[in-house]
mmCIF file of C-alpha atoms and ligand atoms in Angstrom:
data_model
loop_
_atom_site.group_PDB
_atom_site.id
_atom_site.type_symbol
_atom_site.label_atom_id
_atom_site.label_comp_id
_atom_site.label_asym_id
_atom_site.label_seq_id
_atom_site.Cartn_x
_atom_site.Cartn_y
_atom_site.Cartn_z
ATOM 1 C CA UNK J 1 0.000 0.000 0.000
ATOM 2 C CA UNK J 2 1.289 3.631 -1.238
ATOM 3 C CA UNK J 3 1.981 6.154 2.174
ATOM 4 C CA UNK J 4 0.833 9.216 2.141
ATOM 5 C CA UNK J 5 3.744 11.168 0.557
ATOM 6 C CA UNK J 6 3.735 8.618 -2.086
ATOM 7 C CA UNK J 7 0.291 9.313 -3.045
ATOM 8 C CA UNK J 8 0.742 13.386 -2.708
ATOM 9 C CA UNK J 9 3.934 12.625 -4.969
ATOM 10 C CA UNK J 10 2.113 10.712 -7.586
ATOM 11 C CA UNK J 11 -0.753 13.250 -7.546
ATOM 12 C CA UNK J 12 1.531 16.225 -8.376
ATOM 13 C CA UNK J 13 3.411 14.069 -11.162
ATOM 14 C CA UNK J 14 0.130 13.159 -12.489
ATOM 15 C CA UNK J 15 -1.669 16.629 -12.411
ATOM 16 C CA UNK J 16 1.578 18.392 -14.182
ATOM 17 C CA UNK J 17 1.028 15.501 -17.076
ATOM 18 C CA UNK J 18 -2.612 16.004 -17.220
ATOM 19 C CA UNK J 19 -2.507 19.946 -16.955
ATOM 20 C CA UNK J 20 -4.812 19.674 -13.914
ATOM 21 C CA UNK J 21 -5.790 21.490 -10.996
ATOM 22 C CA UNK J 22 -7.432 20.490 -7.530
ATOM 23 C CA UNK J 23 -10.300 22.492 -5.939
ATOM 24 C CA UNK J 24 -11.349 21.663 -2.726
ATOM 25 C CA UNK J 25 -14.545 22.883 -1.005
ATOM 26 C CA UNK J 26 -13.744 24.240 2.761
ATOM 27 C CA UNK J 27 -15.976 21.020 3.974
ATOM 28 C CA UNK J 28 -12.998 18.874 2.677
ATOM 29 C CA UNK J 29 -11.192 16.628 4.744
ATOM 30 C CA UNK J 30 -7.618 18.069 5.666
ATOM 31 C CA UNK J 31 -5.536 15.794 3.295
ATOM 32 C CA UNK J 32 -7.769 16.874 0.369
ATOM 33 C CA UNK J 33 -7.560 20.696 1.111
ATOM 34 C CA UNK J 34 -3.894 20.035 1.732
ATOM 35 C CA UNK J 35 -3.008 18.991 -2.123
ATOM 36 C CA UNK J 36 -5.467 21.348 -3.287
ATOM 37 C CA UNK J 37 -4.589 23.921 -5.445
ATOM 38 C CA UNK J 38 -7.407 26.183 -4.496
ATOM 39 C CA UNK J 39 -9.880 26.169 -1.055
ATOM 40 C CA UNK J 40 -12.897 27.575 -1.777
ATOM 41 C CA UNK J 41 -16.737 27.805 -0.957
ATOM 42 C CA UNK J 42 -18.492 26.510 -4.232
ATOM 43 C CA UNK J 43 -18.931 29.466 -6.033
ATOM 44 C CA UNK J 44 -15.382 30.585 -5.692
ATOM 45 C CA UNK J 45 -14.294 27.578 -7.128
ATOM 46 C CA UNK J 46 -16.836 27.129 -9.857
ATOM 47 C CA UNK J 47 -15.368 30.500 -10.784
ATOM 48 C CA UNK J 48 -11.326 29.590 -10.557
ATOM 49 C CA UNK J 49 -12.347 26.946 -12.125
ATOM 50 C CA UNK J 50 -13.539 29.028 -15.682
ATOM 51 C CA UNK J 51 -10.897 31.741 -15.036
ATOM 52 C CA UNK J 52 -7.534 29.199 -14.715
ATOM 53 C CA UNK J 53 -6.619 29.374 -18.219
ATOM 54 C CA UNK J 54 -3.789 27.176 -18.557
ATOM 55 C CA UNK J 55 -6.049 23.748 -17.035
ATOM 56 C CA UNK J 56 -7.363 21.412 -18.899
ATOM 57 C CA UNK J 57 -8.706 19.336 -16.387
ATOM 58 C CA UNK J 58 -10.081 20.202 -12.871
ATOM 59 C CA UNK J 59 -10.565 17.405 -9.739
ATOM 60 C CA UNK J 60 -13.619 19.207 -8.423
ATOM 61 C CA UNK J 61 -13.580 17.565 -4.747
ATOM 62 C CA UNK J 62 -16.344 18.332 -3.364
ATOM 63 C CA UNK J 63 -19.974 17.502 -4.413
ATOM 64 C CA UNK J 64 -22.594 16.704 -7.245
ATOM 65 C CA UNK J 65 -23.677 19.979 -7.994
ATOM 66 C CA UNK J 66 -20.590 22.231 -7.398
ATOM 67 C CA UNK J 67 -18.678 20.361 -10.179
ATOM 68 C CA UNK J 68 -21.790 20.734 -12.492
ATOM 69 C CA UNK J 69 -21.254 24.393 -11.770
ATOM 70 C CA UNK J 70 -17.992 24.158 -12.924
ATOM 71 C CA UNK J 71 -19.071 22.089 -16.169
ATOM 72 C CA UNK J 72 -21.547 24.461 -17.076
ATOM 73 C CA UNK J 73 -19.214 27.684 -16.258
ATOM 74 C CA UNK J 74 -16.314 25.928 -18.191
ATOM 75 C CA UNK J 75 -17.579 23.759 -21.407
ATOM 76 C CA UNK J 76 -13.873 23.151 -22.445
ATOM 77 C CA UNK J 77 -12.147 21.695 -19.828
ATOM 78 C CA UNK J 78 -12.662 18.124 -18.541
ATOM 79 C CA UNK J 79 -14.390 18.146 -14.791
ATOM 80 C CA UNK J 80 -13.475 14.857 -12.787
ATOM 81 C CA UNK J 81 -15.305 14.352 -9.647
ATOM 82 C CA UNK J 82 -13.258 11.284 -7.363
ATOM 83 C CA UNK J 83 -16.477 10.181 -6.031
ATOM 84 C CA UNK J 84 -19.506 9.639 -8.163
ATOM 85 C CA UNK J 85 -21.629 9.129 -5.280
ATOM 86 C CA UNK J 86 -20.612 12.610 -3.610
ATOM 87 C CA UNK J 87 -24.206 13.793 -4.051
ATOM 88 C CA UNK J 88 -25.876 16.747 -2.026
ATOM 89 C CA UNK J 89 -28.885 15.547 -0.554
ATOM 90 C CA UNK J 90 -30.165 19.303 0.119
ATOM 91 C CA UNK J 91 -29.680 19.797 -3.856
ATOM 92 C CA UNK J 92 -32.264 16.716 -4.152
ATOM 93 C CA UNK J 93 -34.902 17.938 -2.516
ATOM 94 C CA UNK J 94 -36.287 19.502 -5.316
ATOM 95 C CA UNK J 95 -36.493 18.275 -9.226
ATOM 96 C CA UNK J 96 -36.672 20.295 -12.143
ATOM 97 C CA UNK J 97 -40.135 18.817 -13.134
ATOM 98 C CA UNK J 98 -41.220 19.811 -9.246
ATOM 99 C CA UNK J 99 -39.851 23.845 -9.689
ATOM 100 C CA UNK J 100 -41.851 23.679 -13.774
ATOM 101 C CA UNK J 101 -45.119 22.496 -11.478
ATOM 102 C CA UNK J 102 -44.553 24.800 -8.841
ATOM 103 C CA UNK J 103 -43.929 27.708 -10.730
ATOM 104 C CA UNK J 104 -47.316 27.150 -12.383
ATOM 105 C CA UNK J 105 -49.076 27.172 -9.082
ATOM 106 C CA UNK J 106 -47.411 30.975 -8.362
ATOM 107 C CA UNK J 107 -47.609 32.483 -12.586
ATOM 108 C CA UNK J 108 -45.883 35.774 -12.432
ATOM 109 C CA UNK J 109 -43.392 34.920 -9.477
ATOM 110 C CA UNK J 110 -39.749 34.807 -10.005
ATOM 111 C CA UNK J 111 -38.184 31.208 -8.943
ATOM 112 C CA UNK J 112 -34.342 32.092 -7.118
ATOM 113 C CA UNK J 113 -32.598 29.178 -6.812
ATOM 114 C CA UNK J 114 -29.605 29.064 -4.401
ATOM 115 C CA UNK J 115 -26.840 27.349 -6.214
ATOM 116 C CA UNK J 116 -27.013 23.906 -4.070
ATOM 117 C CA UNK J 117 -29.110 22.450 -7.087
ATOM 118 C CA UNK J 118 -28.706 20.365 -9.755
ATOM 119 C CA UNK J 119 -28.047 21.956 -13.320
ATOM 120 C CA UNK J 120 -31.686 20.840 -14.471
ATOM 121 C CA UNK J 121 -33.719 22.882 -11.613
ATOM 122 C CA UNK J 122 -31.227 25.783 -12.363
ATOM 123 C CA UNK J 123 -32.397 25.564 -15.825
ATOM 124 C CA UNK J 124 -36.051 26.074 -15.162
ATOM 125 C CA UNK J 125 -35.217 28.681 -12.428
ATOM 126 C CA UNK J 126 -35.041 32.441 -13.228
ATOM 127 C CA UNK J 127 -31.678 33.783 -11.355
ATOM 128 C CA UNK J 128 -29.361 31.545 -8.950
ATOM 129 C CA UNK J 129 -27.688 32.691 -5.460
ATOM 130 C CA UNK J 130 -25.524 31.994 -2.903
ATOM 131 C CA UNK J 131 -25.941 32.279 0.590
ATOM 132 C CA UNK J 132 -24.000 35.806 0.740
ATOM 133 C CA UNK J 133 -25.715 37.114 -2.119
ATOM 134 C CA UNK J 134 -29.089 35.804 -1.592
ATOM 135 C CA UNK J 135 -30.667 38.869 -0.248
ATOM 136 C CA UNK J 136 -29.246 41.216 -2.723
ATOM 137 C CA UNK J 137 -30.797 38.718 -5.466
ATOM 138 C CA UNK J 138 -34.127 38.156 -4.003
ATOM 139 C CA UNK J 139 -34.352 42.336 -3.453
ATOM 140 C CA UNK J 140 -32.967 42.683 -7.749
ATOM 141 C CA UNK J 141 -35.899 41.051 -8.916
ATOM 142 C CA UNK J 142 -39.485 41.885 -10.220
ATOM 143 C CA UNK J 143 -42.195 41.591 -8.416
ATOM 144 C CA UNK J 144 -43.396 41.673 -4.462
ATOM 145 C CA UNK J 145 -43.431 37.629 -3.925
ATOM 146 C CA UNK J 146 -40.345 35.353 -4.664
ATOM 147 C CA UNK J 147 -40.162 31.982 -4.749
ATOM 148 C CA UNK J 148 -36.821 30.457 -2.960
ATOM 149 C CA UNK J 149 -35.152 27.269 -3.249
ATOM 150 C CA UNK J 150 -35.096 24.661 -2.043
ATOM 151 C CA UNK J 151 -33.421 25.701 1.646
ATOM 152 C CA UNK J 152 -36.233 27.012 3.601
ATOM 153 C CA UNK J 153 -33.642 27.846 6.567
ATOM 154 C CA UNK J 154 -31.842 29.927 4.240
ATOM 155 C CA UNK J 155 -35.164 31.628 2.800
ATOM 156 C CA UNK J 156 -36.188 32.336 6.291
ATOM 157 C CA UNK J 157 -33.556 34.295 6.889
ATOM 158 C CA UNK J 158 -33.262 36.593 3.983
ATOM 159 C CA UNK J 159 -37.077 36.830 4.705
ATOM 160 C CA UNK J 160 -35.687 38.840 7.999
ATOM 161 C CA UNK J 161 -34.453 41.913 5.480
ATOM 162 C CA UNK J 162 -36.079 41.619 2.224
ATOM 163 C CA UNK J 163 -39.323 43.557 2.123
ATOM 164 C CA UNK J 164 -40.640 40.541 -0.455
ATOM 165 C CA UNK J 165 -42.451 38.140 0.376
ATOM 166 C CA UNK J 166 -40.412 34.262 -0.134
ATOM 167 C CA UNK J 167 -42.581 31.598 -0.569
ATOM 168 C CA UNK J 168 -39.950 28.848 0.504
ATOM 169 C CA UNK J 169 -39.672 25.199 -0.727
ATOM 170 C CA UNK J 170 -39.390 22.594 2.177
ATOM 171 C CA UNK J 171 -36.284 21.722 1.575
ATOM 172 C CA UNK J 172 -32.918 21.656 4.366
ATOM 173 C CA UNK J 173 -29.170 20.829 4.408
ATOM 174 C CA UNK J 174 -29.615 18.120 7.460
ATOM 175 C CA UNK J 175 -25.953 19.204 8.143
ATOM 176 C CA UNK J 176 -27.158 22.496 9.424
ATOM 177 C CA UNK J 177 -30.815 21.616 9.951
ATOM 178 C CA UNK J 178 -29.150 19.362 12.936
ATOM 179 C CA UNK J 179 -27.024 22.170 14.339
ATOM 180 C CA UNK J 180 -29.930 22.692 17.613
ATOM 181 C CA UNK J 181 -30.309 25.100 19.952
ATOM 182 C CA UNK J 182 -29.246 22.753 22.785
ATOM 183 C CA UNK J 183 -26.260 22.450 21.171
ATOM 184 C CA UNK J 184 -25.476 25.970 20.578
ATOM 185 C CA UNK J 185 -26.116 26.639 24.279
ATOM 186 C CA UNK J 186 -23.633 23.666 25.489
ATOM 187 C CA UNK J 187 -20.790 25.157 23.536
ATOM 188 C CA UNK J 188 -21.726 28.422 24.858
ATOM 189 C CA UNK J 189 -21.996 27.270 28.179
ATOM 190 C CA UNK J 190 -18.217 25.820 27.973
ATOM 191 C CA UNK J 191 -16.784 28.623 25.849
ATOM 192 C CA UNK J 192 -18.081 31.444 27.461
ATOM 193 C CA UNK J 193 -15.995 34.456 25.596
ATOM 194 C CA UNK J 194 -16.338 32.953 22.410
ATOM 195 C CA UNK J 195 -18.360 34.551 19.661
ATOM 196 C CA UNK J 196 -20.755 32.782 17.662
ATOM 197 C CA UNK J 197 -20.904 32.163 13.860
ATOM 198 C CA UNK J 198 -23.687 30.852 11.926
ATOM 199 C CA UNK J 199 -23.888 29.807 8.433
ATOM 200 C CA UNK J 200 -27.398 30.713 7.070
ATOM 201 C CA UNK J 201 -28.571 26.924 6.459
ATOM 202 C CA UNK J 202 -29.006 27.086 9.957
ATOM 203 C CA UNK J 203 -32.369 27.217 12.100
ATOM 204 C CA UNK J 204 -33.607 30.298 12.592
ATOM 205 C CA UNK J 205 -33.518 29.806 16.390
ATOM 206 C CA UNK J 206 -29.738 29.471 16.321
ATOM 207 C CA UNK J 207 -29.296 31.995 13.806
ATOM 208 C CA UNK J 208 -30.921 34.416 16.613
ATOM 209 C CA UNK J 209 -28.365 33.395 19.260
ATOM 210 C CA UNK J 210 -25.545 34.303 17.007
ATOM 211 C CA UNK J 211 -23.224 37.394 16.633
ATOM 212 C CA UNK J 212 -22.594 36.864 12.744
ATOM 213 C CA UNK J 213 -24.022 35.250 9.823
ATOM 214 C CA UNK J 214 -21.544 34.381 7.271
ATOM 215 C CA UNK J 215 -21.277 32.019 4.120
ATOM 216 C CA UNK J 216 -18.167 29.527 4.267
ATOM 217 C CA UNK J 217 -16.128 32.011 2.207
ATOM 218 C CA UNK J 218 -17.281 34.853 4.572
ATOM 219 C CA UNK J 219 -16.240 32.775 7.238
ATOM 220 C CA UNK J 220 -12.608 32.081 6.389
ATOM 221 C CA UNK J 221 -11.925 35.952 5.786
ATOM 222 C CA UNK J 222 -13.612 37.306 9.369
ATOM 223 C CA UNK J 223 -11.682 34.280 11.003
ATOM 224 C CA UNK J 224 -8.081 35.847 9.488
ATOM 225 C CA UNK J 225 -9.419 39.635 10.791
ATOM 226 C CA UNK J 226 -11.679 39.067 13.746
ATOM 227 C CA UNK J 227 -9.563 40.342 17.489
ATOM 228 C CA UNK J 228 -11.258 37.429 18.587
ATOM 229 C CA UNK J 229 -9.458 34.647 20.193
ATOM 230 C CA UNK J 230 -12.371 32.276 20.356
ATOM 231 C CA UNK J 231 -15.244 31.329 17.932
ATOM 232 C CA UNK J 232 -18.440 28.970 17.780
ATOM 233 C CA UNK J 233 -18.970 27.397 14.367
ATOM 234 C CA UNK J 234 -22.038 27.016 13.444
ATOM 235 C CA UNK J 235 -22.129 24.879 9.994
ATOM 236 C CA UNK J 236 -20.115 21.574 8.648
ATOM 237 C CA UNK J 237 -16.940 21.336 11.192
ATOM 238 C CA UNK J 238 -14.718 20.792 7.989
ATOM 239 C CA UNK J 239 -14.086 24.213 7.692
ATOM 240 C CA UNK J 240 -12.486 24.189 11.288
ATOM 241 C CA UNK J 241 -9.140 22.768 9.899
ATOM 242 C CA UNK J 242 -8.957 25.576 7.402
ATOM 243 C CA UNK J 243 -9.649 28.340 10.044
ATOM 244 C CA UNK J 244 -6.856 26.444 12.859
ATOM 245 C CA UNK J 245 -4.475 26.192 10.061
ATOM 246 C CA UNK J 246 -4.998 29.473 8.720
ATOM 247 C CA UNK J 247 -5.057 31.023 12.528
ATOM 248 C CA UNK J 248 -3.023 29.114 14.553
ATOM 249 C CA UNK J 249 -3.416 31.401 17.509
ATOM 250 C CA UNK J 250 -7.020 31.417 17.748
ATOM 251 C CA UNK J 251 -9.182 28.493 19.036
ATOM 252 C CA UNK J 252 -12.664 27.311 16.700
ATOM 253 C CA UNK J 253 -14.939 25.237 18.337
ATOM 254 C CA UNK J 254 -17.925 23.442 16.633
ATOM 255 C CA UNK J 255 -21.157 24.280 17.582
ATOM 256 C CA UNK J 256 -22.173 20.814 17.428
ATOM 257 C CA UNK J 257 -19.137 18.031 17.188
ATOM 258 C CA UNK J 258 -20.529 15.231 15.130
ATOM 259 C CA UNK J 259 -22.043 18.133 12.566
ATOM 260 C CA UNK J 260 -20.338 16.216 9.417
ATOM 261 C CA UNK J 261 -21.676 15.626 5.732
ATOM 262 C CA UNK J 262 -21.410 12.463 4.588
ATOM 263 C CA UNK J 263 -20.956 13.228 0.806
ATOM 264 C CA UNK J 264 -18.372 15.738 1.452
ATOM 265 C CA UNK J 265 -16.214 13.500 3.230
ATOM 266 C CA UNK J 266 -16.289 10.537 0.653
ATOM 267 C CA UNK J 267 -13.182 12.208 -1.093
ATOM 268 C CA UNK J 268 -9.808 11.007 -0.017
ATOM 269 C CA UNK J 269 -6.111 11.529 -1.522
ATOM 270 C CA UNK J 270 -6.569 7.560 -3.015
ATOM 271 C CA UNK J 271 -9.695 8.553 -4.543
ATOM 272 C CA UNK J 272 -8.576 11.854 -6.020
ATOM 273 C CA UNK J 273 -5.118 9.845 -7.537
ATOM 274 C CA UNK J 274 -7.624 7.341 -8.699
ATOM 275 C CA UNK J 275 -8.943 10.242 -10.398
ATOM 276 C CA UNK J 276 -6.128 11.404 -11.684
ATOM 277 C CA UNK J 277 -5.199 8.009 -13.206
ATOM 278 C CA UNK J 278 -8.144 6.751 -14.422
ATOM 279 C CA UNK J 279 -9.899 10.524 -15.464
ATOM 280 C CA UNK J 280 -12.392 9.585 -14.047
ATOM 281 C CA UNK J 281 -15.195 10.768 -13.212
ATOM 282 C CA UNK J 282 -16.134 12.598 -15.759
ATOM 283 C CA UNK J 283 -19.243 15.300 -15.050
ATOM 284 C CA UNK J 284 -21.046 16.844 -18.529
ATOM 285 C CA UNK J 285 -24.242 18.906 -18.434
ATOM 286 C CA UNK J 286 -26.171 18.353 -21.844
ATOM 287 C CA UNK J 287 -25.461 21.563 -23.880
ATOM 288 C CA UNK J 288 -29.129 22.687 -23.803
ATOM 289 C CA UNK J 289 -29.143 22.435 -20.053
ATOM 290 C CA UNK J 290 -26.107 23.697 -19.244
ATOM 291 C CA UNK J 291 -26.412 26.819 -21.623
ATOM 292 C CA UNK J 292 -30.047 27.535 -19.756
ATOM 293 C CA UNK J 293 -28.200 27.123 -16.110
ATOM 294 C CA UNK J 294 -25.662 29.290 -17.005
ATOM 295 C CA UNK J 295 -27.805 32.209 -17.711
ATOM 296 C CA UNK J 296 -29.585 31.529 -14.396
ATOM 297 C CA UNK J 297 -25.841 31.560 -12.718
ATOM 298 C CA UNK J 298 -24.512 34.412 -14.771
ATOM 299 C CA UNK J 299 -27.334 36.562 -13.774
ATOM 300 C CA UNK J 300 -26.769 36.516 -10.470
ATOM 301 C CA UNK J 301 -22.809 37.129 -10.673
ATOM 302 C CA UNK J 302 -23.763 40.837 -12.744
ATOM 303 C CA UNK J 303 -26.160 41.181 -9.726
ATOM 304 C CA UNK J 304 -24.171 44.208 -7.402
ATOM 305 C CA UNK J 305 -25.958 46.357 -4.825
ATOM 306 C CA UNK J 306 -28.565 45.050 -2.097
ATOM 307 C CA UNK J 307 -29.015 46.132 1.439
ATOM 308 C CA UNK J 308 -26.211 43.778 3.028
HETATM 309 S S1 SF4 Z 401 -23.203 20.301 3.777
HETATM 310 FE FE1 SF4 Z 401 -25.403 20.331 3.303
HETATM 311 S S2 SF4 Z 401 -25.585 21.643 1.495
HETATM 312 FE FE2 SF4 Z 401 -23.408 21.049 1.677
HETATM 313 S S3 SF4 Z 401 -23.222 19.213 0.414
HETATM 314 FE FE3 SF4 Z 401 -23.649 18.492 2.504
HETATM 315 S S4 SF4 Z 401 -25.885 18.283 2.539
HETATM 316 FE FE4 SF4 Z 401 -25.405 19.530 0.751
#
């Protein structure tokens, strides 16, 4: 069996042959974000991902939809994903055949779709967003009711500053869904100096006992300028090893130990080789779909302005 140095070796051999480049999402495990070329929130790295030139191939670690993303944003490179079955069950929740039906029960109402779907719902929706932008995209378009998708924990809180009405889908990332208050209140209990950060996914009751709301990208940049010595995670504890690593002399606690995705964590450094050597696997959006989704995701990136 290959150690780990071998396997980092062989990687770097493999990606200079292939004119590759790793992304890594911030819920990564360490040794994945460690060979990475670029640690990013999904977005981010949908976007390095169109604007790295010299690639020809990107390992998209991280899931389903985020390397769609990156398929749709760049139709000439090849995007591997190591693990086939790195799905996002939040992104599930709704089909694109559900949004077409739903959108006929609400005519006249613009669908926003936050960008944890697949490239088919994107497709039938009319703008995409992230959670840092979703507020600014829900307030840029027509019309006094919007309807959001699918994460009703993120709708409910840009439904706290928008002056629109959301009608949210039922949908959840069970990540943060299963961040509780209990929890919260444990870690506060034990770390009592430490701020509190939420990622939007969250429930609203834990969003309310938080100091900040920040995306995973949002996240990493207050945790390099915050004074603060201590901090409460609220969202997938993967990002922890990012924020330690980045701020050694700070301490990040999660808000609730076990709160792990599954699917992010089924990428390892074997896997990602595997990748590597095999190419595989390979992730194309039918041209049709993918030209439809991009409009949807390019519509929101010319989106500048909002409240917050
Ligand atoms: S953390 Fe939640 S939103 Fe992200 S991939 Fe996992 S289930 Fe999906």
């Amino acid at each position: 069996m290959m150690k780990e140095e071998e396997i980092v070796d062989r990687i770097r051999e493999l990606k200079e042959k292939r004119k590759a480049i790793i992304l890594a999402h911030n819920y990564q495990i360490g040794e994945v974000q460690d060979v990475a070329d670029f640690v990013g929130d999904s977005l981010q790295l949908s976007q390095k991902a169109a604007q790295i030139r010299e690639a020809e191939v990107i390992v998209f670690c991280g899931v389903h939809f985020m390397a769609e993303t990156a398929a749709i944003l760049s139709p000439n490179k090849t995007i591997l994903i190591p693990d086939i079955k790195a799905g996002c069950p939040m992104a599930d929740m709704i089909t694109s055949s559900e949004l077409i039906e739903w959108k006929k029960r609400y005519p006249g109402r613009r669908a926003v779709c936050y960008v944890n779907t697949t490239a088919e719902v994107k497709a039938e929706c009319d703008v995409c967003c992230t959670s840092s932008n979703a507020l600014k995209v829900v307030d840029s378009v027509d019309g006094d009711e919007v309807l959001f998708a699918p994460d009703k924990n993120l709708a409910a809180y840009v439904a706290r500053f928008t002056e629109k009405k959301i009608i949210p889908w039922d949908g959840y990332c069970y990540v943060h869904h299963r961040i509780l208050l209990r929890h919260l209140k444990e870690k506060k209990r034990l770390y009592p100096k430490a701020e509190v950060w939420a990622h939007p996914e969250c429930r609203p009751e834990v969003i309310d006992l938080s100091d900040k709301v920040l995306s995973t990208g949002k996240m990493i940049i207050e945790a390099r300028k915050t004074e603060k010595k201590e901090i409460i995670v609220a969202t997938e504890t993967g990002i922890i090893y990012r924020m330690k690593k980045e701020n050694p002399d700070k301490s990040f606690y999660p808000a609730k130990d076990m709160a792990l995705c599954a699917n992010m964590k089924k990428i390892n450094l074997r896997k990602v080789l595997r990748s590597l050597e095999e190419m595989i696997y390979k992730i194309e959006v039918p041209y049709e779909i993918s030209q439809k989704a991009r409009g949807a995701i390019e519509k929101m990136i010319k989106i500048k302005g909002g409240k917050r």
